CSV table of C-alpha atoms in Angstrom, one decimal:
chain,number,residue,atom,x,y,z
A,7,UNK,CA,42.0,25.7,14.3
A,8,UNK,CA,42.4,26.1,10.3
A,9,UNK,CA,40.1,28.4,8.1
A,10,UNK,CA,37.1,26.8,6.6
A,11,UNK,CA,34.4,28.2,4.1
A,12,UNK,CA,31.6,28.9,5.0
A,13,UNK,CA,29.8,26.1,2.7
A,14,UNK,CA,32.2,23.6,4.1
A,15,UNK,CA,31.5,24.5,7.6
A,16,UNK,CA,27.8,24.5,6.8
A,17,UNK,CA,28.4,21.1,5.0
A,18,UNK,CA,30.3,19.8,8.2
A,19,UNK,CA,26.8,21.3,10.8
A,20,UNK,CA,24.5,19.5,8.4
A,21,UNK,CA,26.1,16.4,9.0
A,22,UNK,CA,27.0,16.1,12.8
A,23,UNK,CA,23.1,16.7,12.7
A,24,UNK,CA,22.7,14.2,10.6
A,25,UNK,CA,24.5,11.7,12.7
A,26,UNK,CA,23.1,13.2,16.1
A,27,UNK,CA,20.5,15.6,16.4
A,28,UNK,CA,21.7,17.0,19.7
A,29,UNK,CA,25.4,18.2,19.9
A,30,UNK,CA,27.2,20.3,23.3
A,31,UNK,CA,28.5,23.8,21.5
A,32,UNK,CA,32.3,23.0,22.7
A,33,UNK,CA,32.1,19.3,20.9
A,34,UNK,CA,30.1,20.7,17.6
A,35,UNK,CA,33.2,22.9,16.9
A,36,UNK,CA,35.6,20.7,17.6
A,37,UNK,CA,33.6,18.6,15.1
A,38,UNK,CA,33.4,20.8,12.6
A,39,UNK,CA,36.6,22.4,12.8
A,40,UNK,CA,36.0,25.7,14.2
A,41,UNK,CA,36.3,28.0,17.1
A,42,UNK,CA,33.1,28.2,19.5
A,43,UNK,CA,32.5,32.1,17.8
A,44,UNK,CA,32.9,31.0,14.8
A,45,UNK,CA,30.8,28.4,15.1
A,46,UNK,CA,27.7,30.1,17.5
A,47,UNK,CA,27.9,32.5,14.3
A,48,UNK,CA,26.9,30.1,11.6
A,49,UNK,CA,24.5,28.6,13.9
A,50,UNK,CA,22.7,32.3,14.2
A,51,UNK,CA,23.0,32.2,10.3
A,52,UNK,CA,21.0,29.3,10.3
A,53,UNK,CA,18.2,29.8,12.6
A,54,UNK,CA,17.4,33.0,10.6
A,55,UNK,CA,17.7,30.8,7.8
A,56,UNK,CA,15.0,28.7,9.0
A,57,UNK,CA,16.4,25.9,9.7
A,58,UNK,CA,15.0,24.4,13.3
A,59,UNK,CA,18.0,24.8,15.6
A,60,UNK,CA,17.0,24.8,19.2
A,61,UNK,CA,19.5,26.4,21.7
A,62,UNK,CA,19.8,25.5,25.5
A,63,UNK,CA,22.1,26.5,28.3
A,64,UNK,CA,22.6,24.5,31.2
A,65,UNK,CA,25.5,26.8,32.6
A,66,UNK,CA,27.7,29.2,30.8
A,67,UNK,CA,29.7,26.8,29.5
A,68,UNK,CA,27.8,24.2,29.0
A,69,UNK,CA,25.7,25.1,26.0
A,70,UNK,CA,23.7,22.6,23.5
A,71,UNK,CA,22.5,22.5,20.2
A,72,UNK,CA,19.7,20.5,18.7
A,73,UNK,CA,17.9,19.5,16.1
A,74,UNK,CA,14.1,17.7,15.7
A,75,UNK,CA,14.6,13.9,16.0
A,76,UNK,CA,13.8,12.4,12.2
A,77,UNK,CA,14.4,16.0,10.9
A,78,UNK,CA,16.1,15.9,7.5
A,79,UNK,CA,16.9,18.8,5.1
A,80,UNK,CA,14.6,18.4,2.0
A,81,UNK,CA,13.8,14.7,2.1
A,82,UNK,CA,13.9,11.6,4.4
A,83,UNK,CA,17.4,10.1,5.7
A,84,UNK,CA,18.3,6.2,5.1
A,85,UNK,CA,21.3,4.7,6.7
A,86,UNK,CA,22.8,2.4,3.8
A,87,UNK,CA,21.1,-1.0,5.6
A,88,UNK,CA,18.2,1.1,5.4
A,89,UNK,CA,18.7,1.7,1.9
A,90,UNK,CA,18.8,-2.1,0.9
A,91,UNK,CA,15.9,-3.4,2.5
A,92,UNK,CA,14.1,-0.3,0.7
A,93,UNK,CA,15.5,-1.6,-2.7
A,94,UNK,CA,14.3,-4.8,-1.8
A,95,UNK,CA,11.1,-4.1,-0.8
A,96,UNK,CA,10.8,-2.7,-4.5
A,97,UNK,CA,12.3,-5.3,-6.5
A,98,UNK,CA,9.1,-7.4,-5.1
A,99,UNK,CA,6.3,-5.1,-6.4
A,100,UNK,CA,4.8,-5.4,-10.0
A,101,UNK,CA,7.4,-3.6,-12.9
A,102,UNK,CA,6.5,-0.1,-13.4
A,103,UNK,CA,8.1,3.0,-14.7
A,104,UNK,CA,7.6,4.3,-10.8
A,105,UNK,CA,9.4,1.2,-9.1
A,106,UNK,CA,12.0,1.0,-11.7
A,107,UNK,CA,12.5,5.1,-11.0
A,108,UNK,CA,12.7,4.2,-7.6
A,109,UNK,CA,14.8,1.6,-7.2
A,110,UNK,CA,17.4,3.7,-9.3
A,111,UNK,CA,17.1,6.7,-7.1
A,112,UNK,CA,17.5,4.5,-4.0
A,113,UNK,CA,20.6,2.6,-5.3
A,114,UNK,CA,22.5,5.3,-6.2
A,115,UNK,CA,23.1,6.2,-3.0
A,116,UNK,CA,24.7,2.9,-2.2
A,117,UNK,CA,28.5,1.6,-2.7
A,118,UNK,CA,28.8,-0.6,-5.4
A,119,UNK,CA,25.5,0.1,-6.1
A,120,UNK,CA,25.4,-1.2,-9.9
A,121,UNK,CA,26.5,-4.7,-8.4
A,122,UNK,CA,23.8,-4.7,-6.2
A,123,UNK,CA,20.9,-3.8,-8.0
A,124,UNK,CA,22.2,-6.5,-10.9
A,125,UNK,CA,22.2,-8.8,-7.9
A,126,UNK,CA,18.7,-8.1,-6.8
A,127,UNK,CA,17.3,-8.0,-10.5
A,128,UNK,CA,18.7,-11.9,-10.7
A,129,UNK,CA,17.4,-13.0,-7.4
A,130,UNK,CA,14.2,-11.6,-7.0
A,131,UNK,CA,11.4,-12.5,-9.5
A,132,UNK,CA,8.4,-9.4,-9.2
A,133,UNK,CA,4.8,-10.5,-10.0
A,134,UNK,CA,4.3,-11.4,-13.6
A,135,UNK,CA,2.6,-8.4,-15.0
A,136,UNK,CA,2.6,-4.9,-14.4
A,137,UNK,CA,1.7,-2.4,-11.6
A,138,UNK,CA,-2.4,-2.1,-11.8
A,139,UNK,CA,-2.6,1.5,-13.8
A,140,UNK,CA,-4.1,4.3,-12.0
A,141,UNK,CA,-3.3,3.2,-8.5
A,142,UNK,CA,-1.0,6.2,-7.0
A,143,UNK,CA,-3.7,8.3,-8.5
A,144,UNK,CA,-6.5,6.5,-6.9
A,145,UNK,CA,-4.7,6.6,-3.2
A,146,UNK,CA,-4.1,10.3,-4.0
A,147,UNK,CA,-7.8,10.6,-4.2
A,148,UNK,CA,-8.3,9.2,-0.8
A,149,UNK,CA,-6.0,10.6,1.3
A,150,UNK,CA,-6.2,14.4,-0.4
A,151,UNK,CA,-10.1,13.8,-0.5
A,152,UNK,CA,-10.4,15.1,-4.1
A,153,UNK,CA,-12.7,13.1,-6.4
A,154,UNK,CA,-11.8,11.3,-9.6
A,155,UNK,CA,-13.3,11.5,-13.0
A,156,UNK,CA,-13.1,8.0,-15.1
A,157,UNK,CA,-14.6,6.0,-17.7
A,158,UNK,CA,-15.9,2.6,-16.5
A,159,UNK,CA,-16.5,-0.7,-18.0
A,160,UNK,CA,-19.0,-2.2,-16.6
A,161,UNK,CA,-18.7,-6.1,-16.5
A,162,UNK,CA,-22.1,-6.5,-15.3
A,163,UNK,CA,-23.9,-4.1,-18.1
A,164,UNK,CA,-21.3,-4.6,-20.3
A,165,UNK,CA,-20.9,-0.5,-21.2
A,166,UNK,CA,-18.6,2.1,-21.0
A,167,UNK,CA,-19.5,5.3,-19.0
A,168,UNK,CA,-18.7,8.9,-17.6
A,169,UNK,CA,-18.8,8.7,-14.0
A,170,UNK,CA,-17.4,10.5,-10.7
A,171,UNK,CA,-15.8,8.3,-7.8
A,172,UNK,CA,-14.7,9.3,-4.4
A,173,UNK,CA,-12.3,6.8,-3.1
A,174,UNK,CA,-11.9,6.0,0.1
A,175,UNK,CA,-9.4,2.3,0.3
A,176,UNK,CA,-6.9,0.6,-2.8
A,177,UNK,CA,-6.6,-2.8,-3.0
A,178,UNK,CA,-3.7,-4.1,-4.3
A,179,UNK,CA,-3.2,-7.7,-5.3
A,180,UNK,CA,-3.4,-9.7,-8.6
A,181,UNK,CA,-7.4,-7.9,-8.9
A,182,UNK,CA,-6.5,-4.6,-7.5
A,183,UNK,CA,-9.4,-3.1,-7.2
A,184,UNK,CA,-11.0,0.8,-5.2
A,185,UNK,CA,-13.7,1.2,-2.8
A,186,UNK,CA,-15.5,4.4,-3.6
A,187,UNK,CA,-18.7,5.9,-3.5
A,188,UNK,CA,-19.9,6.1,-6.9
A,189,UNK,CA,-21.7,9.5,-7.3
A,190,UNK,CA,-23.9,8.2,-9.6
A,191,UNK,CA,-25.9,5.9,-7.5
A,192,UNK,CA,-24.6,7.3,-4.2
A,193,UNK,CA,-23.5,3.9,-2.8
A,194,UNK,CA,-19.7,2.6,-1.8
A,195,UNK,CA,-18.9,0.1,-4.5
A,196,UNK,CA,-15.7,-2.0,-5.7
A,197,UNK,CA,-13.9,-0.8,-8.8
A,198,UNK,CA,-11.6,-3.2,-10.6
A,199,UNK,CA,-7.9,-1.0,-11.0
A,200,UNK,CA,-8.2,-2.9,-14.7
A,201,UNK,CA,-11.5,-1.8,-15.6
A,202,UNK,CA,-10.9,2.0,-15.3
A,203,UNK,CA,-10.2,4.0,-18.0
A,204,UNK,CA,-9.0,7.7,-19.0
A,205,UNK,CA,-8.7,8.7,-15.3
A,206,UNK,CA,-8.0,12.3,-13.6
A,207,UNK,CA,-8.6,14.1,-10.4
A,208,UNK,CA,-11.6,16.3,-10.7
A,209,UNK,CA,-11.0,19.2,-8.1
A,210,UNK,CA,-14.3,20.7,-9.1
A,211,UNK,CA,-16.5,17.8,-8.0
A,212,UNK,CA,-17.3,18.0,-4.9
A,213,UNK,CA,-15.4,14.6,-2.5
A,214,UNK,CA,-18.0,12.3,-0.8
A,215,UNK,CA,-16.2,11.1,2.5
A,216,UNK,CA,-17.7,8.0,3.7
A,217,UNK,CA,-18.7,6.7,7.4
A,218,UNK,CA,-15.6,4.8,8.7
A,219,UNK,CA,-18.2,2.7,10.0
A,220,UNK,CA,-20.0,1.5,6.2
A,221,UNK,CA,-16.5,1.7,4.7
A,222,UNK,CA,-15.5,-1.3,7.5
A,223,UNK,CA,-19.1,-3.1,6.9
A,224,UNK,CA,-18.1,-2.9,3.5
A,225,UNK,CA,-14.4,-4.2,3.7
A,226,UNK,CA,-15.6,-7.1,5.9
A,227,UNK,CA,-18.8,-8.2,4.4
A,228,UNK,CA,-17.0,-8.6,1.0
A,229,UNK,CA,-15.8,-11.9,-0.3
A,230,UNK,CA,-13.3,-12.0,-3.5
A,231,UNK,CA,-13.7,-8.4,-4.2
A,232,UNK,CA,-17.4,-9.1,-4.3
A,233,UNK,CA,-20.0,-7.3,-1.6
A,234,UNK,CA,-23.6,-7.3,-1.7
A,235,UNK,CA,-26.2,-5.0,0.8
A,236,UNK,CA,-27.9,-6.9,3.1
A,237,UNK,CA,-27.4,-8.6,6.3
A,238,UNK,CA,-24.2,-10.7,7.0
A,239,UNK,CA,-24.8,-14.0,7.3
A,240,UNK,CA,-22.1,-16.7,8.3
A,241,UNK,CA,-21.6,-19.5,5.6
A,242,UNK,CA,-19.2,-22.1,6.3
A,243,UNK,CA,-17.8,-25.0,4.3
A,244,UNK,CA,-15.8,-28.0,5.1
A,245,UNK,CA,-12.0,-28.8,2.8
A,246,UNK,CA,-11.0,-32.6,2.9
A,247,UNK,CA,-9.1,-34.6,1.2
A,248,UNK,CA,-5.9,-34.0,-0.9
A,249,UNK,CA,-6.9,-30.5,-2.3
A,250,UNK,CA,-7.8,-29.1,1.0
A,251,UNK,CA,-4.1,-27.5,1.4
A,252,UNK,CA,-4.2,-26.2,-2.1
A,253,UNK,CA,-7.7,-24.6,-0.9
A,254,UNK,CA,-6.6,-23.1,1.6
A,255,UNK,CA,-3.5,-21.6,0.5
A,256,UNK,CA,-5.8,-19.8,-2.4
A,257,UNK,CA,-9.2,-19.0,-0.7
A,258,UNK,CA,-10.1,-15.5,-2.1
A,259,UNK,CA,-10.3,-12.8,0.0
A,260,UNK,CA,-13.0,-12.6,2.9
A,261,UNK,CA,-12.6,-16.4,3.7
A,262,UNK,CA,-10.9,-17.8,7.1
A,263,UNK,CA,-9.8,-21.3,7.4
A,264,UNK,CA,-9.0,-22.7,10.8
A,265,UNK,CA,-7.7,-26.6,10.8
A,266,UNK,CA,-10.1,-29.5,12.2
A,267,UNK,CA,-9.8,-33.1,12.4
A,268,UNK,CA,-11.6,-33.6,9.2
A,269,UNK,CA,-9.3,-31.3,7.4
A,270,UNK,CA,-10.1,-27.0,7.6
A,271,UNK,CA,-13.6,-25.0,8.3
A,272,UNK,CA,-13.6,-22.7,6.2
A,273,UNK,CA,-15.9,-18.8,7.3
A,274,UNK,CA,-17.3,-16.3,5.5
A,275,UNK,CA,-19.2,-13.6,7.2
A,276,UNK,CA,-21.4,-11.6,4.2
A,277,UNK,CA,-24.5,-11.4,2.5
A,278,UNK,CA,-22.9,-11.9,-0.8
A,279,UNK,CA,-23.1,-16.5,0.1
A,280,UNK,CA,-23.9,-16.5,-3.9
A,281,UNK,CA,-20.4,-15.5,-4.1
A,282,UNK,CA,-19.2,-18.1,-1.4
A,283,UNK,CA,-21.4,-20.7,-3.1
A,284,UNK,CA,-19.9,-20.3,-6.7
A,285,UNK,CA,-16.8,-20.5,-5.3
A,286,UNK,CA,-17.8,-24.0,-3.0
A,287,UNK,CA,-19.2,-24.9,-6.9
A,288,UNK,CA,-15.4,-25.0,-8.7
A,289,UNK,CA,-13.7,-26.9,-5.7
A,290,UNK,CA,-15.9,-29.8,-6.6
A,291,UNK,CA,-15.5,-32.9,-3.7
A,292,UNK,CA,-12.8,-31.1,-1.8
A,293,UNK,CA,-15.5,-28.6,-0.7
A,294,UNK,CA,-18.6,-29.5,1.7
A,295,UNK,CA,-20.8,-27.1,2.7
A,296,UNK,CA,-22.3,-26.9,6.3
A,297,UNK,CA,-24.9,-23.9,6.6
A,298,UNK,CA,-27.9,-24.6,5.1
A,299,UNK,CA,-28.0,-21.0,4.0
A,300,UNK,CA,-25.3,-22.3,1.6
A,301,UNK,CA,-25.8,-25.8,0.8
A,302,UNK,CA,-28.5,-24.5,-0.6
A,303,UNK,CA,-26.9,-22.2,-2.8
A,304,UNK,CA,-24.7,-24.5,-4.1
A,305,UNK,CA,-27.1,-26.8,-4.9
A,306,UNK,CA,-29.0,-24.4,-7.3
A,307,UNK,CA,-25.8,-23.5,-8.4
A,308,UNK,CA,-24.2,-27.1,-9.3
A,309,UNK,CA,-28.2,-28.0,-10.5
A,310,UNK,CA,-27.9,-25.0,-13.2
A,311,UNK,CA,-24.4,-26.0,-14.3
A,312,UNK,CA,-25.6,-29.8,-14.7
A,313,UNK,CA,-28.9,-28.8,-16.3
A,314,UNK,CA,-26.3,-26.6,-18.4
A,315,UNK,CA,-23.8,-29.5,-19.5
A,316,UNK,CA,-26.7,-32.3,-20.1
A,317,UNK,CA,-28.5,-29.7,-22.3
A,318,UNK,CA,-25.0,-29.2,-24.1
A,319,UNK,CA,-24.2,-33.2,-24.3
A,320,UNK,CA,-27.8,-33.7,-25.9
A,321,UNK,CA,-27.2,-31.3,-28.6
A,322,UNK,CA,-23.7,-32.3,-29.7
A,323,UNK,CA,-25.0,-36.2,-29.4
């Protein structure tokens, strides 16, 4: 067998790895190019090296070599259809300096790469709009359990203010939105992604884990982003006639439609029905509700909003 370097022949080992993470001795020289010495000697180089070479003999001349499955040296490993589908994936998600990063890095370790990220670019249309700000920041906070330090505008006060937040789920969506506990009134609430402003990790405050268990009440109790303390009640309305499908196809989150004869039922388990009710409200006829727990609602609701428009009519008239 020829002389190699010793980078090449390290080269050559990394990538019958890479290909197979358990090679026989006798086959992994013939791979790389060398004799079995040579070889076992690089090998030994390695493993002092730290790299996670396993060794077994089944007889004396039948000796293997082997590698953790998945292992990879300083990264992950993508096969090139692999590689694609992750471009792909990324062309779909919001524009962003981070996507657009990403979608470089990934492409230029495909053939013809330029072609095929052009190609995407023209085929696939992301979400208008860009990626929510703060949102790798705010998952960072959840899954490193360190808490985060923010300004918050307040739709329902209408002010700005200091606060800390522990989060513990991020949304994502055309609303993105985090649930956290809010240190200030100690309670899990939601955070629109939009409404947060001048926003760090704060390693100094202490991280408020949540109970899985409120964190799930929480998640299912909430309807369109919006979650109120209470007990859950089920309200359910009816869709009919030519906007039921439309309805359907953009019922906020928390809402499950099933079909019926008369059209789709629609369900909503939470103790937020003013929420449900409002949203009954803007459907108009195509919406009917059936609990009386929220035909009620939306008749207070629908009775402010005419009270509302007469009062309007009679000033203008």
């Amino acid at each position: 067998m020829g002389q190699r370097s010793t980078s090449e022949t390290v080269i050559l080992i990394f990538q019958a790895f890479l290909k197979d993470p358990t090679w026989k001795q006798a086959d992994l020289a013939r791979f790389v190019g060398i004799t079995t010495h040579a070889l076992r000697k690089r090998l030994d180089e390695l493993v002092v090296a730290g790299i996670p070479l396993d060794r077994s003999e089944e007889s004396r001349s039948e000796v293997y070599w082997s590698v953790p499955r998945r292992w990879f040296p300083g990264g992950a490993y993508f096969d090139s259809s692999e590689l694609e589908s992750l471009v792909e994936q990324l062309a779909h998600l919001p524009p962003s300096e981070e996507r657009e990063r990403l979608m470089q890095a990934a492409s230029r370790c495909l053939r013809e790469r330029e072609h095929m990220l052009e190609r995407i670019r023209q085929v696939i249309v992301p979400p208008r709009g860009e990626a929510p700000q703060h949102r790798a920041l705010l998952a960072r906070s959840a899954m490193d359990g360190t808490a985060v330090r923010c300004k918050y505008h307040s739709r329902h006060r209408g002010d700005l203010s200091d606060r800390h937040i522990s989060v513990q789920r991020v949304e994502g969506g055309p609303r993105a939105k985090c649930l956290a506990v809010c240190h200030r009134s100690g309670r899990l609430q939601w955070f629109r992604l939009d409404a947060l402003v001048r926003v760090e990790l704060d390693p100094n405050e202490p991280y408020r884990k949540a109970d899985p268990s409120d964190v799930d009440a929480v998640l299912q109790g909430s309807v369109g982003g919006f979650f109120e303390e209470g007990e859950p009640v089920e309200a359910t309305f009816r869709l009919v006639g030519d906007g039921a499908r439309w309805a359907v196809e953009n019922l906020p989150a928390g809402m499950t439609a099933e079909r019926t004869d008369f059209g789709f039922r629609v369900t909503a388990r939470t103790a937020a029905v003013h929420h449900v009710a409002r949203h009954v409200v803007s459907l108009g006829r195509v919406a009917e509700p059936e609990t009386p727990v929220l035909a009620r609602e939306v008749a207070r609701i629908a009775k402010e909003a005419l009270e509302a428009a007469e009062r309007h009519l009679a000033a203008s008239s």
